[in-house]
Amino acid sequence: MFGDMPGPGIMGMISGLSRGSLIMGMFLLVNGMVMNVEAHNYKAHNYGAALSASILFFEGQRSGKLPPNQRMKWRNDSALQDGSDAGVDLVGGYYDAGDNVKFNFPMAFTTTMLAWGVLEFGEYMDAELEHALEAIKWGTDYFLKATSTPGVVFAQVGDPNSDHACWERPEDMDTPRTTFQVNETNPGSEVSGEIAAALAASSMVFLECDPKYSALLLKRAITVFEFANTYRGTYNESLGGAVCPFYCDYNGYEFMKGSTLNSSLAIPAADSLVCSLLPESPTRTVQYSPGGLLYKPGGSNFQHGTALSFLLVVYARYLHQTNSFVNCSGVVATPYRLVQLAQRQVDYILGTNPMKMSYMVGDAMKFPKKIHHRGSSLPRIAIHPQHIGCGEGYYLYFTSNNSNPNRVTGAVVGGPDLDDTYVDSRDNFAEAEPTTYINAPLVGLLAYFKHLTSFEMYWT
Ligand SMILES: *[C@@H]1O[C@H](CO)[C@@H](O)[C@H](O)[C@H]1NC(C)=O
Ligand SMILES: *[C@@H]1O[C@H](CO)[C@@H](O)[C@H](O)[C@H]1NC(C)=O
Ligand SMILES: *[C@@H]1O[C@H](CO)[C@@H](O)[C@H](O)[C@H]1NC(C)=O
Ligand SMILES: *[C@@H]1O[C@H](CO)[C@@H](O)[C@H](O)[C@H]1NC(C)=O
Ligand SMILES: *[C@@H]1O[C@H](CO)[C@@H](O)[C@H](O)[C@H]1NC(C)=O
Ligand SMILES: *[C@@H]1O[C@H](CO)[C@@H](O)[C@H](O)[C@H]1NC(C)=O
């Protein structure tokens, strides 16, 4: 059987960031100021085009009724009955990756990171800002539905085992669309807390452009957070095999009172994170490939590069503002160094790597052609309206040697191995599958680097 089961590294990242989101909320408050910085005048990549594509990708992952302004035209409506088994409307939201399950835990992380990216770097997005807001709203509209019953949070739609055992277009899928909920007797503090974070961060995004929607999101965020905090427990236990091993809560959850969110707590934690990443740091815990790729074991590796690079840039801006640096047991890192490492990871994705290929699906000379993505690899409804069943999809299209017929523009795959090699093959899901949580932090990063290269400004 083939599947999309991501390894422990992914889950660690996501559940770690459930807590991270709270810490970072504090950074947002202290870091409201605009800063113009320039890493170096290296212009190898078209960050603007990559930014547009990175947001367009989310249209390929849309579940539900597609709007008239849908730009990724090969997709069609799907999963229009989601929620009906529980008597609720759960139509909408995002498929997490190359399958057709709506996993709300990573979807909440994705939405939180998109929102945070807009809060930090939205002013550099120009015409793409509107599309970024649409991508966030596609998530929050769904989360409003998933949290509309007090005391209940819907955690997932779709039976992951039967879904993964089939190779079907989202538009065709006929596997059980089971809904999974956490509630007062069977709680899930991590999934509820992350959804609360997504709603809260998004309420900040819409504060000025849509105050009514922003207020609705904030109100719901508070209710959902109170539910997560009052009824404590892990969805691992409440939902068992339906959610874990797919997206386990590896790190648990932690609730911090507002008063503890101060610099005495956050600064050492952020410094220690930076020191765990820098190649020259004595306390480094991540690995680097010979080509410069940040690597952690477990599949879908680029999720680490994008999420951690995002944190590096945000923290570098904070350090620069406060005229400080990070001291890794005697090895001093300036804010410039943090930005440089982040840019190295982004450039690696876009083509500065030993395979000399872009790991983002798009217009590059060389990019992944057989990504592990059901919708991309099966013919579109418009040219093949007949239903393609579970096994038929597998034998005719999954095992085919042809390139995928539909381009999920902007999709970034899991990425190469620790030796920088990449195998462009549909059955190589650890490397060849795109995910929403790889792209979400990348959106803000690309806006930032687009801005850097369009202004000639330097660190002093
Ligand atoms: C609470 O959630 C559990 C786990 O999803 C579920 O089995 C149970 O039916 C739910 N309780 C109610 C009253 O719906
Ligand atoms: C959830 O399950 C995973 C896998 O068994 C385990 O590693 C993790 O510690 C569990 N998380 C919690 C919070 O119990
Ligand atoms: C910051 O948090 C620490 C640890 O909880 C606490 O001891 C300290 O008093 C707080 N400082 C401020 C200025 O709130
Ligand atoms: C960095 O920390 C080391 C102790 O680990 C200390 O000896 C050194 O003076 C510090 N460097 C700076 C520039 O603060
Ligand atoms: C859905 O499919 C129909 C029939 O092929 C097509 O005309 C239409 O444009 C599709 N809708 C979207 C949103 O792509
Ligand atoms: C795909 O390519 C492999 C290796 O070149 C070959 O062995 C296999 O028969 C091909 N499969 C099909 C369906 O053409």
PDB file of C-alpha atoms and ligand atoms in Angstrom, residues 325 327-332, ligand 4:
ATOM      1  CA  PHE A 325      22.758  39.513  18.142  1.00  0.00           C
ATOM      2  CA  ASN A 327      25.639  34.306  20.965  1.00  0.00           C
ATOM      3  CA  CYS A 328      25.855  30.546  20.427  1.00  0.00           C
ATOM      4  CA  SER A 329      28.332  29.542  23.169  1.00  0.00           C
ATOM      5  CA  GLY A 330      30.866  32.056  21.892  1.00  0.00           C
ATOM      6  CA  VAL A 331      29.949  31.966  18.188  1.00  0.00           C
ATOM      7  CA  VAL A 332      28.255  35.261  17.500  1.00  0.00           C
TER       8      VAL A 332
HETATM    9  C1  LIG B   4      29.467  35.060  23.998  1.00  0.00           C
HETATM   10  O1  LIG B   4      29.296  34.151  25.039  1.00  0.00           O
HETATM   11  C2  LIG B   4      30.535  33.733  25.591  1.00  0.00           C
HETATM   12  C3  LIG B   4      30.221  32.692  26.673  1.00  0.00           C
HETATM   13  O2  LIG B   4      29.604  31.587  26.060  1.00  0.00           O
HETATM   14  C4  LIG B   4      31.275  34.904  26.186  1.00  0.00           C
HETATM   15  O3  LIG B   4      32.535  34.492  26.678  1.00  0.00           O
HETATM   16  C5  LIG B   4      31.475  35.948  25.099  1.00  0.00           C
HETATM   17  O4  LIG B   4      32.049  37.102  25.665  1.00  0.00           O
HETATM   18  C6  LIG B   4      30.159  36.305  24.466  1.00  0.00           C
HETATM   19  N1  LIG B   4      30.398  37.202  23.327  1.00  0.00           N
HETATM   20  C7  LIG B   4      29.794  38.371  23.184  1.00  0.00           C
HETATM   21  C8  LIG B   4      30.198  39.189  21.994  1.00  0.00           C
HETATM   22  O5  LIG B   4      28.943  38.770  23.944  1.00  0.00           O
END
